[in-house]
CSV table of C-alpha atoms and ligand atoms in Angstrom, one decimal:
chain,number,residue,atom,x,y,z
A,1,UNK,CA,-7.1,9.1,-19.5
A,2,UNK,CA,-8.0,7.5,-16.3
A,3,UNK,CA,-4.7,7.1,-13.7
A,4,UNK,CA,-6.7,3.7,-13.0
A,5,UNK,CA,-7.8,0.7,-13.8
A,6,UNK,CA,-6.8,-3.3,-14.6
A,7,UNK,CA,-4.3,-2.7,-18.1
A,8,UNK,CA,-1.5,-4.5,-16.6
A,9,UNK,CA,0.3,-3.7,-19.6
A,10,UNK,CA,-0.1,0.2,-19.3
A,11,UNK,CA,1.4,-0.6,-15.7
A,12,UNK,CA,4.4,-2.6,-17.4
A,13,UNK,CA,4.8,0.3,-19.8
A,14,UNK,CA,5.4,2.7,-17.1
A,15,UNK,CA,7.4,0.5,-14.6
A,16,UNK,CA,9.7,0.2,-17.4
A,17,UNK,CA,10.3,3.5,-17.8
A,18,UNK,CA,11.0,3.8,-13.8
A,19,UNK,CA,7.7,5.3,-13.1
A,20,UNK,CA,5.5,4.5,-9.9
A,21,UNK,CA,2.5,2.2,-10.2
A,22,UNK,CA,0.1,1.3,-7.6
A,23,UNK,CA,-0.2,-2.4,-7.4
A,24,UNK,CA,-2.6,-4.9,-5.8
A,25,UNK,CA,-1.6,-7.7,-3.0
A,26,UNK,CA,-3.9,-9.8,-0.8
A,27,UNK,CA,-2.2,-7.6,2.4
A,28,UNK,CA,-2.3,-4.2,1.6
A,29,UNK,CA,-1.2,-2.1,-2.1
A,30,UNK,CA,1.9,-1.5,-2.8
A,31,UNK,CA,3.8,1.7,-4.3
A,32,UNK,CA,6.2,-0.1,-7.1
A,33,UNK,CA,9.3,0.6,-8.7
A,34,UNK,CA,11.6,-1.4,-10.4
A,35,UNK,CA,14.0,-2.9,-8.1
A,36,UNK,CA,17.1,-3.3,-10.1
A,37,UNK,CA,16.8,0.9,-10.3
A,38,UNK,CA,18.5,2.9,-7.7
A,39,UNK,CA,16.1,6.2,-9.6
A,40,UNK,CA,13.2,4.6,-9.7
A,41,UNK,CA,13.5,2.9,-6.4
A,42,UNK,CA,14.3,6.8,-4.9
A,43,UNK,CA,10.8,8.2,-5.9
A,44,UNK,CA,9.4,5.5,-4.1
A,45,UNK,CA,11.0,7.4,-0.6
A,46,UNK,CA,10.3,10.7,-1.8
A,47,UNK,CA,6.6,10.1,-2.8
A,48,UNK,CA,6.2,8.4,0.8
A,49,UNK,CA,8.0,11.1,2.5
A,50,UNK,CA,10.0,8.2,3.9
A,51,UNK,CA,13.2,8.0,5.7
A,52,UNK,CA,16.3,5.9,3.6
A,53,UNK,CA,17.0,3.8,6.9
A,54,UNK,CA,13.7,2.0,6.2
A,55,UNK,CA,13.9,-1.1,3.9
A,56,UNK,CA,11.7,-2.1,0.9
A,57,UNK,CA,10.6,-5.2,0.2
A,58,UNK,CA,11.3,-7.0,-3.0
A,59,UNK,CA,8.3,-8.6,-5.0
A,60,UNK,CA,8.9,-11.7,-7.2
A,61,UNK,CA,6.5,-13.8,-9.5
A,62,UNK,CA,7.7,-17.2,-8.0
A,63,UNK,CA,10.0,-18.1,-5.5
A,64,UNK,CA,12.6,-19.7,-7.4
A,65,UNK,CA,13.4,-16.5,-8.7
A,66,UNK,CA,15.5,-15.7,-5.1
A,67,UNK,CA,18.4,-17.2,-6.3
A,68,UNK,CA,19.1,-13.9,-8.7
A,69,UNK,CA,18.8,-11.7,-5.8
A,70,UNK,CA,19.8,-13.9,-2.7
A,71,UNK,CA,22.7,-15.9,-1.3
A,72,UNK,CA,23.0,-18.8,1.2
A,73,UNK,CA,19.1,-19.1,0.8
A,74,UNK,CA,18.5,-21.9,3.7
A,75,UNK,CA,16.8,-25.0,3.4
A,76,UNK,CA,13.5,-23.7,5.8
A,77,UNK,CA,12.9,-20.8,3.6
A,78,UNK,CA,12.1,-23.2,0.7
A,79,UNK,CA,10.3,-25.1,2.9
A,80,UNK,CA,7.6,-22.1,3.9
A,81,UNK,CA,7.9,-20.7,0.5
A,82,UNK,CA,6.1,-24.0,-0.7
A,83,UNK,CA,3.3,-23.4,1.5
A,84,UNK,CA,2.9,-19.9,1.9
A,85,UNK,CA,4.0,-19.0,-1.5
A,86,UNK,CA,2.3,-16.8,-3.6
A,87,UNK,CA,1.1,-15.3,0.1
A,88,UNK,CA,1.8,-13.0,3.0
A,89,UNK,CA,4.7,-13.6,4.1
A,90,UNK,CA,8.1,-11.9,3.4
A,91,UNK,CA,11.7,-13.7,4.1
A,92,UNK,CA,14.3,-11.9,5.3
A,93,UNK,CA,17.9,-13.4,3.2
A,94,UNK,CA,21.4,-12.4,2.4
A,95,UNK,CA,21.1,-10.1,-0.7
A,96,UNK,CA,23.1,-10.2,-3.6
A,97,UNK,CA,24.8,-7.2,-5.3
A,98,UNK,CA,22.3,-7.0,-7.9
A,99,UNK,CA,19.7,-5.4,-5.3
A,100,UNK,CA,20.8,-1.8,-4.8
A,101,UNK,CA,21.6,-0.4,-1.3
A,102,UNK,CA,19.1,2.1,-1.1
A,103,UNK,CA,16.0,-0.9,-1.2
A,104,UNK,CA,17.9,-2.4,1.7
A,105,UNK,CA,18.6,0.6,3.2
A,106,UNK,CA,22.4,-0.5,3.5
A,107,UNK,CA,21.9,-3.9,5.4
A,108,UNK,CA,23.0,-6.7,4.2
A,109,UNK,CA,19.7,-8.4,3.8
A,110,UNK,CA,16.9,-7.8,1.7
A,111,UNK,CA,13.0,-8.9,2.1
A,112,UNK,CA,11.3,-11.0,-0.8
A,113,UNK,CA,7.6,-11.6,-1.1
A,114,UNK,CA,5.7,-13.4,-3.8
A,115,UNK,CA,2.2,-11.1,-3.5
A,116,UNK,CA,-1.0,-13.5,-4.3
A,117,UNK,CA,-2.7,-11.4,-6.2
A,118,UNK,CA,-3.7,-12.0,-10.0
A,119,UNK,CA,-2.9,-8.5,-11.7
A,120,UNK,CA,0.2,-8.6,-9.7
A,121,UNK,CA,1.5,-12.1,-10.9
A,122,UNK,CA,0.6,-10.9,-14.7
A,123,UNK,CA,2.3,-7.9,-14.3
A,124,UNK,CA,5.3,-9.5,-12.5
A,125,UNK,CA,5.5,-12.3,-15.1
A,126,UNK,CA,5.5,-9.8,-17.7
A,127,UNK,CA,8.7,-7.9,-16.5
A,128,UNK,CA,12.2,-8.2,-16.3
A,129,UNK,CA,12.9,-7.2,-13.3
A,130,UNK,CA,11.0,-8.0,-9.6
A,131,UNK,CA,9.5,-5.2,-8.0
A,132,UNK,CA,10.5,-2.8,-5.1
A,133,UNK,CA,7.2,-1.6,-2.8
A,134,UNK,CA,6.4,-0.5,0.5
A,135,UNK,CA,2.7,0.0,1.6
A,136,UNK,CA,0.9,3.1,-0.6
A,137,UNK,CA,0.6,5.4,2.1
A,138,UNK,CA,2.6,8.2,3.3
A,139,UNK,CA,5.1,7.5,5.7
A,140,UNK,CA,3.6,7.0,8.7
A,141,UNK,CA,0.0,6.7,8.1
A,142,UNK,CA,-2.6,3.4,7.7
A,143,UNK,CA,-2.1,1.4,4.7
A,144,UNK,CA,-4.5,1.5,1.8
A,145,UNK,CA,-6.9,-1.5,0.8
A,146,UNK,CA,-8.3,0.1,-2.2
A,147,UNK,CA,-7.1,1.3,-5.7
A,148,UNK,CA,-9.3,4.6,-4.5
A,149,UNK,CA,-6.9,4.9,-0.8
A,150,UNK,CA,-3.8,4.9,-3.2
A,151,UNK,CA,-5.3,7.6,-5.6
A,152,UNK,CA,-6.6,9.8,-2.7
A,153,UNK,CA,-3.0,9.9,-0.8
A,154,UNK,CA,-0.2,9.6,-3.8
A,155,UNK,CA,-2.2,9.7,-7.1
A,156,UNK,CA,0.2,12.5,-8.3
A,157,UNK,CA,3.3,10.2,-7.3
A,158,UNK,CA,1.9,7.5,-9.3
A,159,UNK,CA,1.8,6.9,-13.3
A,160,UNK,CA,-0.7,4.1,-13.0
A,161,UNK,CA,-2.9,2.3,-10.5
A,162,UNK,CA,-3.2,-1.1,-11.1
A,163,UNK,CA,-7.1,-2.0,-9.7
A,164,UNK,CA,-7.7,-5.4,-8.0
A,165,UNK,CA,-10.8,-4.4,-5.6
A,166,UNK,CA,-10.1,-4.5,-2.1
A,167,UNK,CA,-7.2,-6.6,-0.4
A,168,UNK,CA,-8.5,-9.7,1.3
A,169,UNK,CA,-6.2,-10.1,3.7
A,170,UNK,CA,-6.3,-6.4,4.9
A,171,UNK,CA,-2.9,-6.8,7.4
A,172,UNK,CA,0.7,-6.4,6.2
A,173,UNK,CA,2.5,-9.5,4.9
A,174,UNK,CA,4.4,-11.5,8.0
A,175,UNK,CA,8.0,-10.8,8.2
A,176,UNK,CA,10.5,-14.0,9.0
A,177,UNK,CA,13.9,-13.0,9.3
A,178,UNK,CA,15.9,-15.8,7.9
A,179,UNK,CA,19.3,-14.7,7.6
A,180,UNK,CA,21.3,-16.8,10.0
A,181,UNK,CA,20.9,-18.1,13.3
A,182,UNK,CA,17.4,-18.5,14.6
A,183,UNK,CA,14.4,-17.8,12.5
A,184,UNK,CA,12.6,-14.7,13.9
A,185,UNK,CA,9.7,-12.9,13.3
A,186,UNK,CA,10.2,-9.5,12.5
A,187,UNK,CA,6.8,-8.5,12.1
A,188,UNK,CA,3.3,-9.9,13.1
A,189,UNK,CA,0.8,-9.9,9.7
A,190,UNK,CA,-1.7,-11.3,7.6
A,191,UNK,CA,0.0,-14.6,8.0
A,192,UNK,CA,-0.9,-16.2,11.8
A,193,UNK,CA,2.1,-16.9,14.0
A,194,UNK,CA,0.3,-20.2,15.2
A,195,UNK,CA,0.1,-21.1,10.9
A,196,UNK,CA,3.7,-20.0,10.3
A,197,UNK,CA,4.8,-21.9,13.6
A,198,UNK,CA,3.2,-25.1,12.7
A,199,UNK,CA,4.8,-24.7,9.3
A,200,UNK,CA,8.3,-24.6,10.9
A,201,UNK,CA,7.7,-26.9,13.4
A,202,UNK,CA,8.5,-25.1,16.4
A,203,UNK,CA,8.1,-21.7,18.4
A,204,UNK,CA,9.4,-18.7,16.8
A,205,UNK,CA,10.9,-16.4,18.9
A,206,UNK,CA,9.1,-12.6,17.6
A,207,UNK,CA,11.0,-10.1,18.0
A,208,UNK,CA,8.8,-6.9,16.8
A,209,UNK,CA,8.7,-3.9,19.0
A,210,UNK,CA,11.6,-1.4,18.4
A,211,UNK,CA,11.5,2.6,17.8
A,212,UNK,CA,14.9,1.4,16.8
A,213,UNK,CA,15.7,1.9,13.4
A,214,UNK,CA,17.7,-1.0,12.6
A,215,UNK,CA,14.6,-3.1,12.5
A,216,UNK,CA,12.9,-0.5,10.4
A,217,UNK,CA,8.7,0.0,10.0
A,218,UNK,CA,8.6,-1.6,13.2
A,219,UNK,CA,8.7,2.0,14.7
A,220,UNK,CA,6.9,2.4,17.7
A,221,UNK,CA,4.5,4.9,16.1
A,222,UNK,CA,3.1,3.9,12.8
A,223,UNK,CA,-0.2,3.2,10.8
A,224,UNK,CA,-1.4,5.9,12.3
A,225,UNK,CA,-5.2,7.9,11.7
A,226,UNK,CA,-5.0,11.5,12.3
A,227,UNK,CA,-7.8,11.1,15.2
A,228,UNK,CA,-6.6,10.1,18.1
A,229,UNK,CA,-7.2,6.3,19.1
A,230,UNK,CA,-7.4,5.3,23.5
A,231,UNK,CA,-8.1,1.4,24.3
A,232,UNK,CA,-11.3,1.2,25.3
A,233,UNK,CA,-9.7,-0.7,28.3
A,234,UNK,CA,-7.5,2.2,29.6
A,235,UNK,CA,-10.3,5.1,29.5
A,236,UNK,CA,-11.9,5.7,33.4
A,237,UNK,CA,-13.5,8.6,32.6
A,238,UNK,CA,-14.4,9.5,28.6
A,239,UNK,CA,-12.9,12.1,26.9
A,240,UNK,CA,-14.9,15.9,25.8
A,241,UNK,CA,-15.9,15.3,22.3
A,242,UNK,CA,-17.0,13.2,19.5
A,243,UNK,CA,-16.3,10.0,20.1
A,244,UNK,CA,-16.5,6.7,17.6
A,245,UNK,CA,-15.9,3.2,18.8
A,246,UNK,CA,-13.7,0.6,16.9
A,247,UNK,CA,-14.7,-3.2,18.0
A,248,UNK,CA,-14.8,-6.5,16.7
A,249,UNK,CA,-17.9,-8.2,17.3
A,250,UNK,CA,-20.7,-6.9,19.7
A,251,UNK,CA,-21.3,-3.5,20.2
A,252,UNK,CA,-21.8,-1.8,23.5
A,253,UNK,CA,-25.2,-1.6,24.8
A,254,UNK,CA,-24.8,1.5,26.6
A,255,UNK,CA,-23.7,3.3,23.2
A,256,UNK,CA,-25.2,4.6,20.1
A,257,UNK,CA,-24.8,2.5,17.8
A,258,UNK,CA,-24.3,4.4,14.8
A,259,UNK,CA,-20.9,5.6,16.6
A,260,UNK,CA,-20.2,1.9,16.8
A,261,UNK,CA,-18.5,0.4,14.1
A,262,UNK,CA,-17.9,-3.5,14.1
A,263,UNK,CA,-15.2,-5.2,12.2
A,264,UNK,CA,-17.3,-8.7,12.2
A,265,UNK,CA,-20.2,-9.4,13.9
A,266,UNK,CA,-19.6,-12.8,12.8
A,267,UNK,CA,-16.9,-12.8,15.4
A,268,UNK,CA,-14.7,-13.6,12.3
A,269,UNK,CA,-10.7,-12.3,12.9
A,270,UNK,CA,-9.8,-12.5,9.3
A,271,UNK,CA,-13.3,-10.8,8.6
A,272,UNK,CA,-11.5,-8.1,10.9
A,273,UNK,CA,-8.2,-7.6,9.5
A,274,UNK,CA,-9.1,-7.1,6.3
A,275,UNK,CA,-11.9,-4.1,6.9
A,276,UNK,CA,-9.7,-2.6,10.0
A,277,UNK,CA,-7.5,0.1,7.5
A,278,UNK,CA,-10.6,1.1,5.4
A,279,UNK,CA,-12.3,1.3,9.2
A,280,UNK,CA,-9.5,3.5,10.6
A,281,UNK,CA,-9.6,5.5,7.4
A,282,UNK,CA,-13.6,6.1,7.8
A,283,UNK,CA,-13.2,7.2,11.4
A,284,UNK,CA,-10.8,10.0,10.4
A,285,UNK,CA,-13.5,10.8,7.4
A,286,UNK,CA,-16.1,10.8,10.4
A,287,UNK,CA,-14.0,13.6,12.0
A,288,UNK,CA,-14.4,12.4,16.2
A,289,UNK,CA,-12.3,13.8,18.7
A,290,UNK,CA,-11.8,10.5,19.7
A,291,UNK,CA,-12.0,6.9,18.8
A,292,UNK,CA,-11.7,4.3,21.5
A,293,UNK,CA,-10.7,1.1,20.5
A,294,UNK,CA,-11.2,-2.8,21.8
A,295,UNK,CA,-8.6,-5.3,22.4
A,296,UNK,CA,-8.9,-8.1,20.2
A,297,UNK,CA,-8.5,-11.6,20.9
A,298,UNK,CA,-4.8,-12.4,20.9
A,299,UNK,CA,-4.6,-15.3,18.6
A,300,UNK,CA,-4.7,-15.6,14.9
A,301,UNK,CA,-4.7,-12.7,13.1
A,302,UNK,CA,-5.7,-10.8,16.7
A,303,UNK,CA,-1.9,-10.8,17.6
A,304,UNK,CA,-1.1,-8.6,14.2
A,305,UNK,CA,-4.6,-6.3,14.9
A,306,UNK,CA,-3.2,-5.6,18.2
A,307,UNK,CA,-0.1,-4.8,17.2
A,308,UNK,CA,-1.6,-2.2,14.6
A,309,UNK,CA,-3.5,-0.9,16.8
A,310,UNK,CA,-1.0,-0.4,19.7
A,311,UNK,CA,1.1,1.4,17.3
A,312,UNK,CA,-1.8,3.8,16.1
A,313,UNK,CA,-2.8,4.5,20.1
A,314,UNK,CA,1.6,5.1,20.9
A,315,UNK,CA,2.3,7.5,17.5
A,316,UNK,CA,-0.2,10.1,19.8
A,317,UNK,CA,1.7,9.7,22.7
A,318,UNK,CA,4.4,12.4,23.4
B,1,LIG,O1,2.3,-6.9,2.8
B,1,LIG,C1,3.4,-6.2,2.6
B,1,LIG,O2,4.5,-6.6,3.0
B,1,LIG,C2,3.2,-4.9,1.8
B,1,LIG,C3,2.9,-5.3,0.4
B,1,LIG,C4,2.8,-4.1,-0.5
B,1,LIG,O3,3.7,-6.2,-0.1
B,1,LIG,N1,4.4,-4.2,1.9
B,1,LIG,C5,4.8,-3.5,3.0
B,1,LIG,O4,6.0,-2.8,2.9
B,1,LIG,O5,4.2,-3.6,4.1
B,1,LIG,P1,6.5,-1.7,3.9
B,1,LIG,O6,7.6,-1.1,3.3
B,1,LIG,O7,5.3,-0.8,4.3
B,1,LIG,O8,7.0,-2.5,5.1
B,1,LIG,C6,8.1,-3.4,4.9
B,1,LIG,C7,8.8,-3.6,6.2
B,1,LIG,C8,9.7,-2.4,6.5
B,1,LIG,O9,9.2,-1.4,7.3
B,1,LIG,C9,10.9,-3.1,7.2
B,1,LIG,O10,10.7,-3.0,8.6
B,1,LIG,C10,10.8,-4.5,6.8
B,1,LIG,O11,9.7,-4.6,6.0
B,1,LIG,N2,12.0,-4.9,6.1
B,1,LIG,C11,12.3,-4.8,4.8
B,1,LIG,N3,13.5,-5.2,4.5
B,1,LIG,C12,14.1,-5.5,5.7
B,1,LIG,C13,15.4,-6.0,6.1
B,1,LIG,N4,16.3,-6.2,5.2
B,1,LIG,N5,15.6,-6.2,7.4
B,1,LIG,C14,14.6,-6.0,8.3
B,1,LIG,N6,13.4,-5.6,8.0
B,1,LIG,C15,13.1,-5.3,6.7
B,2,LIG,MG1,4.2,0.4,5.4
């Protein structure tokens, strides 16, 4: 039998019996266990190949469901939750006992997200239980868009992939940290700063660079290709090789440009986002010694391409 397809109730099925199952989300898919299950939530880390100090994130079918797994949940976070939810963003809140320490990685906090995604609603709805899931890649490495990326890098982890096409949004979910004090963002994504910021009604202090554990997946190196990635900006003199060019809207003219691959020629930055992991992935496939990338506009969804990318372009630094 195919490992793949839209039977949301095959991917109940195994959830239920702590299995793995690929799920789709508008950001990126997600490897899921049930999150009330220390066991199941343990092959999640040991099919990513990734460390316990690095937090899951919790997956709900609506928002009012983060009273059962949250405490002292603040006034703001209904507040966005009523616009951006189902969407990408993820609040960080008090947890309550009920979510194991090993999806919080110990903290005292726990990230909750209500994916917009069809399948993933359904198959939410139809459980008992939210669900744990970090991005479907090995640790480390870009984030998959596609049923196909899941089943290429964990299909033996997983019992099911739940198919939903590719990811429109294309970028991680936004992370707001909303635990006390002041409302920080924790990680740029598919949701804009200047949309999130107009939603709270004032400038959010981001807080996202760290190869300090503590604020986990915001390593320094991460979403990385295996080819090596240089800004376009910082090369004087080009490399020896092969080398493919990552840009957004016009190519170079200088260039051939069937080694130039173009996120939007519309000029579009969602456009961007959502091809840029299936781009990064086709580069690797493409086998250059190099890829050299261009800075992107740093607005909208710009700010959280950047940010990808800077990571990809550190994780080959020393
Ligand atoms: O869009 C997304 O958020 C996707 C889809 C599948 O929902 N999930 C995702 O999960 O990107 P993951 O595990 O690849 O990244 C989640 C990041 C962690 O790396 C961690 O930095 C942060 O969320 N996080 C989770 N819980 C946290 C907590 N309690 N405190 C601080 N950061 C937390
Ligand atoms: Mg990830």
């Amino acid at each position: 039998m195919e490992k793949w397809g839209t039977d949301v109730s095959r991917a109940a099925e195994a959830l239920r019996k702590g299995q793995l199952v690929g799920i789709p989300t508008e950001t990126v898919y997600g490897l899921a266990a049930n999150a009330l299950d220390s066991l199941a939530v343990a092959r999640i880390f040991e099919a990513k190949n990734r460390p316990a100090f690095d937090p899951l994130i919790v997956h709900l079918a609506r928002f009012e469901q983060v009273e059962r797994y949250c405490r002292q949940v603040p006034p703001l976070a209904y507040r966005l939750a009523e616009v951006f939810c189902p969407g990408p963003l993820t609040f960080i809140l008090p947890k309550k006992a009920i979510i194991p320490d090993l999806v919080s990685a110990g903290h005292s906090t726990v990230g909750i997200r209500v994916p917009n995604h069809p399948l993933s609603l359904q198959l939410l709805e139809a459980l008992d239980f939210p669900l744990a899931a970090p991005s479907a890649n090995p640790f480390g490495y870009v984030s998959p868009t596609t049923a196909q990326h899941v089943l290429q890098q964990l299909g033996d982890a997983v019992a099911y992939v739940l198919d939903g096409g590719p990811c429109s949004v294309g970028l991680e979910s936004t992370i707001i940290d909303l635990s006390g004090g002041e409302p920080k963002v924790l990680r740029l994504g598919g949701l804009s700063l200047e949309a999130l910021e107009a939603a709270v009604g004032q400038p959010l202090s981001v807080q996202t660079s760290s190869s300090n554990p503590r604020a986990p997946g915001m390593l320094v190196k991460h979403y990385a290709p295996r080819t090596p990635l240089l800004w376009q900006h910082e090369v004087t003199e080009l490399p020896a090789g092969r080398i493919g060019y990552l840009r957004f809207s016009s190519p170079l003219p200088q260039v051939d440009p069937q080694h130039q691959w173009l996120l939007s020629p519309a000029n579009s930055l969602p456009e961007a986002a959502s091809k840029l992991f299936a781009t990064l992935r086709l580069l690797d496939e493409m086998r250059y010694d190099w890829v050299l990338v261009e800075k992107f506009p740093e607005t909208g969804l710009g700010l959280a391409i950047n940010d990808r990318l800077t990571r990809a372009v550190q994780s080959r630094l020393p």
